[in-house]
Coordinates of C-alpha atoms in Angstrom, one line a residue:
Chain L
X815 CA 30.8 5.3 -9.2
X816 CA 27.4 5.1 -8.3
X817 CA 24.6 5.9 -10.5
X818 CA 21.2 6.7 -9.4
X819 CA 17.7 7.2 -11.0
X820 CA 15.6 10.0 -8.9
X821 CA 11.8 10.2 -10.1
X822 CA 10.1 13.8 -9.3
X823 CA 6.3 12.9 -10.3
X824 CA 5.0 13.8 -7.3
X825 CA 5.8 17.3 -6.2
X826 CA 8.5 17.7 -3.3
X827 CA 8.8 13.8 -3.2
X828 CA 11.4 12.1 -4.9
X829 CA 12.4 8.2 -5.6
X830 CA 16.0 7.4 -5.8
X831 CA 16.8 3.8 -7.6
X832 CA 20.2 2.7 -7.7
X833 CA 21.2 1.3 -11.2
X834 CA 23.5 -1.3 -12.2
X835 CA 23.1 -0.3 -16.0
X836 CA 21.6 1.5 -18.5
X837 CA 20.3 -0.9 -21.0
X838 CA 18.3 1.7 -23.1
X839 CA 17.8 5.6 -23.3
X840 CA 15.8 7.5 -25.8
X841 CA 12.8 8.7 -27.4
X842 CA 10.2 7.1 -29.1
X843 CA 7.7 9.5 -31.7
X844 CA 5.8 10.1 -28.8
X845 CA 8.0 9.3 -25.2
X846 CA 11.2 9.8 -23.6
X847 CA 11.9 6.3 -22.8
X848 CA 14.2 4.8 -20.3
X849 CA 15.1 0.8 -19.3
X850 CA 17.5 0.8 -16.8
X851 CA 18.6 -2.6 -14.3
X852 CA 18.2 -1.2 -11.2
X853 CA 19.4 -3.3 -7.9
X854 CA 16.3 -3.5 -6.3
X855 CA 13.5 -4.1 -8.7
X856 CA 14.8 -5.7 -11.9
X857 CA 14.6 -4.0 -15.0
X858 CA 12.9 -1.0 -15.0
X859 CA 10.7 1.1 -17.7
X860 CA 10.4 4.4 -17.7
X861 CA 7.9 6.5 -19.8
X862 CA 8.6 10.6 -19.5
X863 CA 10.7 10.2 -16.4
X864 CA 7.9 8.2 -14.9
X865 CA 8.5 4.3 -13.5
X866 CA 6.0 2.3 -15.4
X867 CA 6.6 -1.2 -14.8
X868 CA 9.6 -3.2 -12.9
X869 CA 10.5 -6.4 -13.4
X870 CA 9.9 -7.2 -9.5
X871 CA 6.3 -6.0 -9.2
X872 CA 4.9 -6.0 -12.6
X873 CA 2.9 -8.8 -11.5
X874 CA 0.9 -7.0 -8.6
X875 CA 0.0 -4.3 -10.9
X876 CA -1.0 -6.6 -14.2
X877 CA -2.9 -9.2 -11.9
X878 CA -4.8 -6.7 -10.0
X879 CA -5.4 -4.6 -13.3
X880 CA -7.0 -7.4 -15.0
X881 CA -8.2 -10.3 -12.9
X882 CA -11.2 -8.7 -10.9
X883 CA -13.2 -7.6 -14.2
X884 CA -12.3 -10.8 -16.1
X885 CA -13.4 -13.0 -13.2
X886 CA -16.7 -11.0 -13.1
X887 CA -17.6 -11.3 -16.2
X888 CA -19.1 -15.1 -16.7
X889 CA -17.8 -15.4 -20.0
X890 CA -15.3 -12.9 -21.0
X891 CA -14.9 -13.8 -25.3
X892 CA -13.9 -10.2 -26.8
X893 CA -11.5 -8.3 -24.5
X894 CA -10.3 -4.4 -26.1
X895 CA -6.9 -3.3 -24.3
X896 CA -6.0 0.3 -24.2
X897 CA -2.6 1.0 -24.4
X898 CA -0.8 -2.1 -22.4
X899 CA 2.1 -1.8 -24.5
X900 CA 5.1 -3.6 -22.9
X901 CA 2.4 -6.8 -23.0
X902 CA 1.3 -7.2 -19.3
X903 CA -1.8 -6.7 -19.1
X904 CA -2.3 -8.8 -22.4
X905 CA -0.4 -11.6 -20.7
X906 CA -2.8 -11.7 -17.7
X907 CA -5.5 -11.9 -20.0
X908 CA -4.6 -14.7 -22.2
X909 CA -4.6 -16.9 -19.3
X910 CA -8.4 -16.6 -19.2
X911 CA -10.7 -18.7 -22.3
X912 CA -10.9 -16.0 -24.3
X913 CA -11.1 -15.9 -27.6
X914 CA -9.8 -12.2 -29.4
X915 CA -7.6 -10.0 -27.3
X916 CA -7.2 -6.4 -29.0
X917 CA -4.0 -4.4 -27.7
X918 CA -4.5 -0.9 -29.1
X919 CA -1.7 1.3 -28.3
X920 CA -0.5 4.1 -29.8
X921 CA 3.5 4.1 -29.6
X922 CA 4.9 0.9 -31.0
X923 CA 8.6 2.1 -29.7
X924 CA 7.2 0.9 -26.6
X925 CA 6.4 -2.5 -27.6
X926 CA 9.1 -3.1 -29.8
X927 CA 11.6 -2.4 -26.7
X928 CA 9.5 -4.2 -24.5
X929 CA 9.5 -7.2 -26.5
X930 CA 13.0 -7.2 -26.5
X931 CA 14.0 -6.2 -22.8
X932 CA 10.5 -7.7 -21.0
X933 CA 10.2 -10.7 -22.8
X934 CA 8.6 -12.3 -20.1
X935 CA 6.5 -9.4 -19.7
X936 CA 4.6 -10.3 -22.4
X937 CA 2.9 -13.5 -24.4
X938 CA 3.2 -12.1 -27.7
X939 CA 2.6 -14.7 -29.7
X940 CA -0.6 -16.1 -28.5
X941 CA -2.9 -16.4 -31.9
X942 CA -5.5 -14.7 -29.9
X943 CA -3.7 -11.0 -29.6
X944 CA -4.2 -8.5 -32.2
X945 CA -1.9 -6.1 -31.5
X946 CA -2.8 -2.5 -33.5
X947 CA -0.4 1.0 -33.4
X948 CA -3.0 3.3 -33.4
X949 CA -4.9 6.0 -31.1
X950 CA -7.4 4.0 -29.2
X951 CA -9.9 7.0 -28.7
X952 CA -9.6 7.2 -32.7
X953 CA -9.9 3.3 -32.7
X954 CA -12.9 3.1 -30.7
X955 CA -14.9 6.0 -31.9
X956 CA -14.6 4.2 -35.8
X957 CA -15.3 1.0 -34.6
X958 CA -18.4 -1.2 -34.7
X959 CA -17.3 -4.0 -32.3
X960 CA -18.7 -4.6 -28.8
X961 CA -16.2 -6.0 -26.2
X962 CA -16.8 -7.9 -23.1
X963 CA -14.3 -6.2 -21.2
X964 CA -12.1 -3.3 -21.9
X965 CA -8.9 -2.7 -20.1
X966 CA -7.4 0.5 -19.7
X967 CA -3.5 0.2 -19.2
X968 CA -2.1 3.7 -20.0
X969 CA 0.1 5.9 -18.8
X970 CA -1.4 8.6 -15.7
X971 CA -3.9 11.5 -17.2
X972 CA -1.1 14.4 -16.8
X973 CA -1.8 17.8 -18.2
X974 CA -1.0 17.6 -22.0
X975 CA 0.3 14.4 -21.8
X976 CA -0.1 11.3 -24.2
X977 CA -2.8 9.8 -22.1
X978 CA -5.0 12.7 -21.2
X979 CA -7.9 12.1 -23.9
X980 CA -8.1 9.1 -22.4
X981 CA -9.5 10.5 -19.2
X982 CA -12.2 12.2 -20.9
X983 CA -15.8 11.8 -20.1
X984 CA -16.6 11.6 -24.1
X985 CA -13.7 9.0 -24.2
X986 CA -15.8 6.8 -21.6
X987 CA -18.8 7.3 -23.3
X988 CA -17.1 5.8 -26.0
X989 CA -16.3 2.7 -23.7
X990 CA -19.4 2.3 -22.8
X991 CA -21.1 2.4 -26.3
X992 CA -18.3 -0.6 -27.2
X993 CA -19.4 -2.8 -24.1
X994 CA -21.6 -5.6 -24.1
X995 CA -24.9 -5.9 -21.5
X996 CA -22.5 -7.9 -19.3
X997 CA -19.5 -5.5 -20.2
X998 CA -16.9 -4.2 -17.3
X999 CA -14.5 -1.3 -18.2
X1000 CA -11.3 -1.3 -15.5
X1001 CA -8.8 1.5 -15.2
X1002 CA -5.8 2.4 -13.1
X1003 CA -6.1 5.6 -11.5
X1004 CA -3.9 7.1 -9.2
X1005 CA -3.8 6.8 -5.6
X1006 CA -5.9 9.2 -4.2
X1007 CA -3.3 10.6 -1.3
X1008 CA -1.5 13.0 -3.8
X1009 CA -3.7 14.1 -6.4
X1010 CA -7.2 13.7 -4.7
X1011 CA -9.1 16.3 -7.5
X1012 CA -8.0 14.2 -10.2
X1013 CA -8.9 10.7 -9.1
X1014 CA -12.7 12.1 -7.8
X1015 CA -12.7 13.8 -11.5
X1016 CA -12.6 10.3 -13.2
X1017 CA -14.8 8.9 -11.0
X1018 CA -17.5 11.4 -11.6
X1019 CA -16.8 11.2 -15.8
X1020 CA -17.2 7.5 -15.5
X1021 CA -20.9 8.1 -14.1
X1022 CA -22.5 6.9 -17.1
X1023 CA -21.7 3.3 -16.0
X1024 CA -25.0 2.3 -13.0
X1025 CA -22.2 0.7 -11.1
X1026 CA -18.9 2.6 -10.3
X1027 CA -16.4 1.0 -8.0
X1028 CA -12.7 1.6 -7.0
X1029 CA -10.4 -0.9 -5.2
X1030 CA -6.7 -0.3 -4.9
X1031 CA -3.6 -3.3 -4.4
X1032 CA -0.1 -2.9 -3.8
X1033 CA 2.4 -1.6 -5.8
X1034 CA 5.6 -0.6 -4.2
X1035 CA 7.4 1.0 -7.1
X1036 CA 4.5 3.3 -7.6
X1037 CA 4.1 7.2 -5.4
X1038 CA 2.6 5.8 -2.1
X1039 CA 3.2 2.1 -2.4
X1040 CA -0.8 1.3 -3.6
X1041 CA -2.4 1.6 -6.9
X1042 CA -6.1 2.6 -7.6
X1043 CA -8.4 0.7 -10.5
X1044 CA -12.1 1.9 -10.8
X1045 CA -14.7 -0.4 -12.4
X1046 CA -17.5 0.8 -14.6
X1047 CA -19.9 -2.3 -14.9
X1048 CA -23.3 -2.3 -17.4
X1049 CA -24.9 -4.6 -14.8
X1050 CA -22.8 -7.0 -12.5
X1051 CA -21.4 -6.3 -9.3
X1052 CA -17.3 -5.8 -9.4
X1053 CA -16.8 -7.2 -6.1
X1054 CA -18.2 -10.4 -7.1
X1055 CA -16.1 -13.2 -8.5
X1056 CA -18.7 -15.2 -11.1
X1057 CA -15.4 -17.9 -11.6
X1058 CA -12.2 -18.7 -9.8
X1059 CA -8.3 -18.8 -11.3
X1060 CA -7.4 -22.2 -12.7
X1061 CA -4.0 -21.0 -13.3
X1062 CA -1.2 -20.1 -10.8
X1063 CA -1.4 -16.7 -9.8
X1064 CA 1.2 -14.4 -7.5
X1065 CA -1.2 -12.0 -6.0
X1066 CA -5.0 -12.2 -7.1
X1067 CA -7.2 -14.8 -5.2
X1068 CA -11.1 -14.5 -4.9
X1069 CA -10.7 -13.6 -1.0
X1070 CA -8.2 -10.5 -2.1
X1071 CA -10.2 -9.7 -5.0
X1072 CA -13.5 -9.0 -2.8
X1073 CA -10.9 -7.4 0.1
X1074 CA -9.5 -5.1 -2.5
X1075 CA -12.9 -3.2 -2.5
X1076 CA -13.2 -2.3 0.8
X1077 CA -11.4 1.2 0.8
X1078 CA -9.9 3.2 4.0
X1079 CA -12.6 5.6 6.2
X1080 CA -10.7 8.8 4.4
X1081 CA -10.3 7.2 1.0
X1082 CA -14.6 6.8 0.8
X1083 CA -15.3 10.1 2.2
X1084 CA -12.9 11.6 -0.5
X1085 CA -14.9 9.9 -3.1
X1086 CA -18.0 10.9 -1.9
X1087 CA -16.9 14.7 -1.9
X1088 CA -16.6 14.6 2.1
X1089 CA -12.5 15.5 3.2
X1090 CA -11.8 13.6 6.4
Chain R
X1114 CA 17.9 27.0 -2.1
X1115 CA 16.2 23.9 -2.1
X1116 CA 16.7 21.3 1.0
X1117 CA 15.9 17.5 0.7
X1118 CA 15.7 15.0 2.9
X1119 CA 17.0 11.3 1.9
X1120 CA 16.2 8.1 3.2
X1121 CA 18.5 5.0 2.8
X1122 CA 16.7 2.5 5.1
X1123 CA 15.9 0.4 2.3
X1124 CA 19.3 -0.8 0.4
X1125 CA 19.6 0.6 -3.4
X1126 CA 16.7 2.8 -3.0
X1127 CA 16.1 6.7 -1.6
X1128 CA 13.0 8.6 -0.3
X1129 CA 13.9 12.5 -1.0
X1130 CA 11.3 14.5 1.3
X1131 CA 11.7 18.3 0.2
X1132 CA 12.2 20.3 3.3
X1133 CA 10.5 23.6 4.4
X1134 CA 12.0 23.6 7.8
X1135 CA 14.3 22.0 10.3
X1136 CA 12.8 22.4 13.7
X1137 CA 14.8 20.3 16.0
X1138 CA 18.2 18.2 15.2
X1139 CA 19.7 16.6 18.1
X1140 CA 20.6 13.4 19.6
X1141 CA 18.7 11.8 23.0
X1142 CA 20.3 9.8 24.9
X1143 CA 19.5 6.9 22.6
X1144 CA 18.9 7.8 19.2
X1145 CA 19.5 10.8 16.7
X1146 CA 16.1 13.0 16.3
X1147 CA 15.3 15.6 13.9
X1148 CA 12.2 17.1 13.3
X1149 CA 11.8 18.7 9.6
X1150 CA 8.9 20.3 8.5
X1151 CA 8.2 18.4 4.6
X1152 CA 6.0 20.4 2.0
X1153 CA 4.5 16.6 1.3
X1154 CA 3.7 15.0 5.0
X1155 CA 4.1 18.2 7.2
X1156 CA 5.9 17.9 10.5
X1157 CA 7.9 14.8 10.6
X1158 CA 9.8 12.7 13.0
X1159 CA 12.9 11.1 11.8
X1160 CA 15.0 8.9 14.6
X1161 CA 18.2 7.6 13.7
X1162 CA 17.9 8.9 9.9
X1163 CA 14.5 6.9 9.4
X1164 CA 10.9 8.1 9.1
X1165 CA 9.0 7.3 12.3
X1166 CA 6.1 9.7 11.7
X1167 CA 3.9 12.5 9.9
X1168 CA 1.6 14.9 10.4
X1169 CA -0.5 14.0 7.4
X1170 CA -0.5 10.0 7.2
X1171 CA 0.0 9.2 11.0
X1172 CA -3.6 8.8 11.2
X1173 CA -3.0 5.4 8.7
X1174 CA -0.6 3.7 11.2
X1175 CA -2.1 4.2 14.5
X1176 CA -5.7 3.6 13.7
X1177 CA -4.5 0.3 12.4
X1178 CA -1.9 -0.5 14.9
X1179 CA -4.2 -0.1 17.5
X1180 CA -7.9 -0.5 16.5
X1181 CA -8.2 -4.2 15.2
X1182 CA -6.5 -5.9 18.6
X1183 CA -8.7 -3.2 20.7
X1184 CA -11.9 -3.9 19.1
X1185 CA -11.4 -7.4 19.2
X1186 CA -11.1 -7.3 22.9
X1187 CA -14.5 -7.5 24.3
X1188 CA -13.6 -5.3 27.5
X1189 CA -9.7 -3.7 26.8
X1190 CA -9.7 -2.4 30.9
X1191 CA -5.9 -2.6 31.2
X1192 CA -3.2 -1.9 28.1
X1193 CA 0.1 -2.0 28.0
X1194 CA 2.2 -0.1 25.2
X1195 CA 5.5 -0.7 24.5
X1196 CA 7.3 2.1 23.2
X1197 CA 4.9 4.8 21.4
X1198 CA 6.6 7.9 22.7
X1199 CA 5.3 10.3 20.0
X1200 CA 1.9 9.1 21.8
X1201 CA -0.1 8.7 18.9
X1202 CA -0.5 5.2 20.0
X1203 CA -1.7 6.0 23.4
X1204 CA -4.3 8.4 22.1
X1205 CA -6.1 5.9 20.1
X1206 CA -6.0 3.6 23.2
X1207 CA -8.1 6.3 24.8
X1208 CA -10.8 6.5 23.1
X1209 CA -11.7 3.3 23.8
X1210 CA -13.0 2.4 27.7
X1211 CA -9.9 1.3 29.2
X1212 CA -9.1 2.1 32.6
X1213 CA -5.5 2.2 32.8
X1214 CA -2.8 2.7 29.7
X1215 CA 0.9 2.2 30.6
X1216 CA 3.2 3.3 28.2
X1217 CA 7.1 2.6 29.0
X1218 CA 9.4 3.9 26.2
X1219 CA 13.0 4.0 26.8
X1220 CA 13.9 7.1 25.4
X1221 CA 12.7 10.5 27.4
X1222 CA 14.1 13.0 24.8
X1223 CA 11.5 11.2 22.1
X1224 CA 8.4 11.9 24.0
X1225 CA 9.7 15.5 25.1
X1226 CA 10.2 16.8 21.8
X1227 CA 7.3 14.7 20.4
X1228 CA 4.6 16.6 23.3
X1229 CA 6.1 20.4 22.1
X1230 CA 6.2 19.8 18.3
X1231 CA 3.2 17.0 17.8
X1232 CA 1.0 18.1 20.3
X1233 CA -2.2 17.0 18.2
X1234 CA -0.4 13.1 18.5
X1235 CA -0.8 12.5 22.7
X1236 CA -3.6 13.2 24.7
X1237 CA -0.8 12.9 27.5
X1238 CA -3.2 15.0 30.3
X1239 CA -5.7 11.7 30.2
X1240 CA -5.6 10.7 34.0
X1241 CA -5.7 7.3 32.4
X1242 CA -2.3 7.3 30.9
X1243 CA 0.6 6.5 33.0
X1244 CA 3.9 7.0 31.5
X1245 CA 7.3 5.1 32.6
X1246 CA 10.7 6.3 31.1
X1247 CA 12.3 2.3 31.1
X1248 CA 13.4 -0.8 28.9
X1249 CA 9.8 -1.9 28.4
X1250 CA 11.7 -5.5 28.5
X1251 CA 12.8 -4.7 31.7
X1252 CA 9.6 -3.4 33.0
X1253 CA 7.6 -6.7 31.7
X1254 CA 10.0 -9.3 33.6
X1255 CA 10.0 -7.3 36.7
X1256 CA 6.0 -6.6 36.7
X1257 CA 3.3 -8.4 37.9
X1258 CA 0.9 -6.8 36.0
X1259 CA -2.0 -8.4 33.8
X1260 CA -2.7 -6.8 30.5
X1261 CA -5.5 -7.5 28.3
X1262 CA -4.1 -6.0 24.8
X1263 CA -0.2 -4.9 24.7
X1264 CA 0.9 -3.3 21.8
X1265 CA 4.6 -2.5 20.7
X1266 CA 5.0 0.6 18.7
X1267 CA 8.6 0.3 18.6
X1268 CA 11.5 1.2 16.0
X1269 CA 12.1 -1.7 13.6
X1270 CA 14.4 -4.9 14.8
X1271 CA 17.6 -3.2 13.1
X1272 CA 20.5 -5.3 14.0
X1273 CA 22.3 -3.3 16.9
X1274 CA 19.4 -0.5 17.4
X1275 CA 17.6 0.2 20.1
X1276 CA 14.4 -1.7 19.7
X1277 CA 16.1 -5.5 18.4
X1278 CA 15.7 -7.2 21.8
X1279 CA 12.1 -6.4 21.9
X1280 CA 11.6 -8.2 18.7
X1281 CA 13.3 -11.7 20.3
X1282 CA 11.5 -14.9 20.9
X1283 CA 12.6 -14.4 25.2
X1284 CA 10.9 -11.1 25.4
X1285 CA 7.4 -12.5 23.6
X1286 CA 7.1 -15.2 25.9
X1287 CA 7.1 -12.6 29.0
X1288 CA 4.7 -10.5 26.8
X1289 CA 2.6 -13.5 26.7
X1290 CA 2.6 -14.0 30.1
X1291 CA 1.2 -11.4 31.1
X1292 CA -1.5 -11.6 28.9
X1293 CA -4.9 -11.8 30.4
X1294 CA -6.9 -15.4 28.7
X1295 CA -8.8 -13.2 26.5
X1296 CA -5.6 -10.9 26.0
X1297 CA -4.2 -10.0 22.5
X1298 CA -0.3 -8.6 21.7
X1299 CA 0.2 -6.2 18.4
X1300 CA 3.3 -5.1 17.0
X1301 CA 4.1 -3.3 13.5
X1302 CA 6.3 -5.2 11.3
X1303 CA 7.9 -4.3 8.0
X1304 CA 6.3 -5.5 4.6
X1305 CA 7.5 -8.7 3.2
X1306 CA 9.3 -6.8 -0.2
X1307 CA 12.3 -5.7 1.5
X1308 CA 13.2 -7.9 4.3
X1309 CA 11.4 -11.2 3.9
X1310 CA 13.7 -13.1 6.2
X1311 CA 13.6 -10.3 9.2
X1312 CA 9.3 -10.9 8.5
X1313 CA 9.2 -14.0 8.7
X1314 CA 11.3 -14.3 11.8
X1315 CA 9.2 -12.5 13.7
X1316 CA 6.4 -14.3 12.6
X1317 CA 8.1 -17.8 13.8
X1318 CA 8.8 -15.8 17.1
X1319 CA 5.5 -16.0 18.1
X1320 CA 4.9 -19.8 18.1
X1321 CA 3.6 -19.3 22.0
X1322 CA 0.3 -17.8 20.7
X1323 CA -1.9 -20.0 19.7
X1324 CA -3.7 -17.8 17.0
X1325 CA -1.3 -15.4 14.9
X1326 CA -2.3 -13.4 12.2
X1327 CA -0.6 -10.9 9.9
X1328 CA -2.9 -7.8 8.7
X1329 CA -1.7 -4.4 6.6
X1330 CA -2.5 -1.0 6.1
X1331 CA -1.4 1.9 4.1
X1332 CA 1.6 4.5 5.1
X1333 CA 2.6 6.1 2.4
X1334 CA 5.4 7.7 4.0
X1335 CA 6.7 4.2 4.9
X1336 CA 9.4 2.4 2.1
X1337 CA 6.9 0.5 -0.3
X1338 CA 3.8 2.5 1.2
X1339 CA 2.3 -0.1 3.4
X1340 CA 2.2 -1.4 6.4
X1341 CA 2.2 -4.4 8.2
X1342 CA 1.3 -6.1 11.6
X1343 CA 1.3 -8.9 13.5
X1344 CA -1.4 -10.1 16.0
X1345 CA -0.3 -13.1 18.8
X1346 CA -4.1 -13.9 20.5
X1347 CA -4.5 -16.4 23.4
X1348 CA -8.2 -16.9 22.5
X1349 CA -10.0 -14.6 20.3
X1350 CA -10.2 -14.4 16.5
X1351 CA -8.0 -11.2 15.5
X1352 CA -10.3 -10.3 12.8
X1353 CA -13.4 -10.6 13.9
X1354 CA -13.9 -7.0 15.8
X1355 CA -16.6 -7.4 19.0
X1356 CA -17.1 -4.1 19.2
X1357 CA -17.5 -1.2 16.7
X1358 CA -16.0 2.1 16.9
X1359 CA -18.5 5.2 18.8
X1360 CA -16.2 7.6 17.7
X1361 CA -14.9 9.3 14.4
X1362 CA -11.7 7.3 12.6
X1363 CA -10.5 8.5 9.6
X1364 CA -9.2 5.0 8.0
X1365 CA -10.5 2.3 10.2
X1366 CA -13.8 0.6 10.3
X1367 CA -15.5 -2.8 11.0
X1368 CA -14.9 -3.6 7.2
X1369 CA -11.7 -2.6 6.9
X1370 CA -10.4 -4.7 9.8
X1371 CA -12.0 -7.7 8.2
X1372 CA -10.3 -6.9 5.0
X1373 CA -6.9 -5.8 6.0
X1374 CA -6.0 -9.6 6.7
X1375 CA -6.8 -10.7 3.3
X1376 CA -3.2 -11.2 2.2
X1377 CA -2.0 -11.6 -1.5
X1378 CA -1.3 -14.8 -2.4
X1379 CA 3.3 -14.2 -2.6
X1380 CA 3.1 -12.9 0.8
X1381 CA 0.5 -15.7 2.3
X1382 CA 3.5 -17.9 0.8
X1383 CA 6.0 -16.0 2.4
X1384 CA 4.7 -16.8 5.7
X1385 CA 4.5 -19.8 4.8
X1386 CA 7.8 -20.5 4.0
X1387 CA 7.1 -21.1 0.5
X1388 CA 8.1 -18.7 -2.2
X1389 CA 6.4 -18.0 -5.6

């Protein structure tokens, strides 16, 4: 027998991932959640029928999620993560000389089954992580702290989904209210081949921010092989490394971090409201 | 009814295109050909069951297969192009000042059906453009031709398929040789996830140059949804462009050439015969 995973997110595209098992299949109070082995990229998690992380790649995403605004900022103390669940995006920052990471997410069925089926995924018992079940727009609208750098690891803004507040332009005033002088605000957003409306609509509600970049990395388990982060930065430049990695890294270096920003003829037009 | 297309060129993993239309389905003398029109990608040329080509992202791979080696060439007079049937190769060629463009693909029936269903891919009437139905390997020994940029737009090195001798360390050495001193050879390669080995092969294969250099670009239609390729230069830098484009490109530009060689760190590794 041969069993296979097909992912429709993208409309008249599909994925097809053969598994070797099904380690876990349910719901959480928010998700329909899926780990399955698959033969080509590890363990797999999948949120509402959507690939979030794989055991293979996890590591381009995470790195390239969190290491350009951390090595911007000069000296990154008080880092806020939204969502970041299965623990990546936490791990990535613990490596830097931090000193409070706080992981807000708002279903703790992912973590608990990420803990157990991703251990590696994340570094969960670092003293520095507070990790908090909770609605982070809900968390940051009652909260009085300022963070250097706020990370925003959530699943894609889909119609009615669990991450669509997320997207909102009163969300990312929010984030910016919570930043310090210094602060940098990094989000995925989608690549912008499929669903071009919806990545220029976050980048015009993030226009509060003076400096608004997107760069992009691979991804290969993700629609279209890339993935696109956009920075909002109160006054540094995004491009431009203030420190380098003293600890091993897979895909970020300072030479791909400044490549990273320099985006395809049809990908700038696009974001400046010109089609190609 | 609903009709999908599925790719199984990568091992334990499937691309499902949903179909509007099959337009042609057929076998050359060489290969199997079919021409489906996709909902996602448009018209799109499939050889031997694998995606060679789209409508909508062809634009990504023949900009980059093309531009960085022709820009870096302070005066590209003579080309040679090694396959490239659907011509989208040889119309980028074009628009730079070349005087003669000799494209030899082996298979007729390609380039037949590619000039009545892609017309917008050649600019075949170019008086510039001299096409040659041959083994481009055989062509190269027997010709005493100078070049001053070749590029091979081939199938990939599939053990057994048409386009593996082209990929071997004999037939680079005669590619080499008739390089002009100032002469630079191109060729797509597949991204390091899939077939690392096959990669870096190639890469050693091209020990004769004395400059090599791996760059990459987007295609999402391609497994893992980049691209990359593989410049062998007898003199000049491959990423430092000479000359800058006087006509519209929808992904490349001076910057982006510079950046598409910035490599993350696991595949700088992988070339380097180290893994991480």
């Amino acid at each position: 027998m041969e069993l296979w995973y097909f992912q429709s997110y993208i409309e008249n595209y599909q994925m097809g991932l053969k598994v070797k098992e099904t380690l876990f299949c349910g719901k959480t109070r928010f998700q329909e959640i899926a780990i399955l082995d698959t033969f080509l990229y590890g363990k797999t998690l999948i949120l509402d029928g959507i690939v979030q992380t794989t055991e293979k790649d996890e590591f381009m995403y995470h790195e390239m999620l969190v290491h350009p605004a951390m090595f911007v900022h000069p000296n990154p103390r008080k880092i806020f993560i939204i969502g970041g669940g299965d623990g990546g995006a936490s791990r990535e920052v613990l490596k830097h000389p931090v000193e409070e990471v706080h992981l807000v997410d708002i279903d703790e069925g992912v973590i608990e089954l990420c803990r157990r089926y991703f251990p590696q995924l994340g570094n969960w018992e670092d003293p520095r992580l507070k990790v908090l079940v909770e609605d982070a727009a809900r968390f940051i609208k009652e909260s009085d702290q300022v963070f250097d750098v706020i990370i925003m690891d959530s699943t894609d803004p889909i119609p009615r989904g669990v991450a669509e507040p997320l997207f909102s332009k009163e969300f990312f005033q929010q984030v910016f209210e919570h930043l310090s002088p210094e602060g940098l605000f990094v989000s995925q957003i989608e690549p912008p081949f499929f669903e071009p409306e919806r990545v220029r609509k976050l980048w015009e509600n993030l226009d509060m921010f003076p400096i608004v970049k997107v760069y992009w990395g691979l991804v290969p388990t993700y629609p279209g092989g890339v993935w696109t982060y956009v920075v909002g930065s109160k006054s540094l430049d995004p491009q431009k490394p203030l420190r380098k990695p003293d600890f091993p890294t897979r895909y970020y270096s300072p030479e791909v971090h400044q490549a990273a920003f320099t985006l395809p003829v049809f990908f700038k037009q696009l974001l400046e409201g010109k089609e190609s």
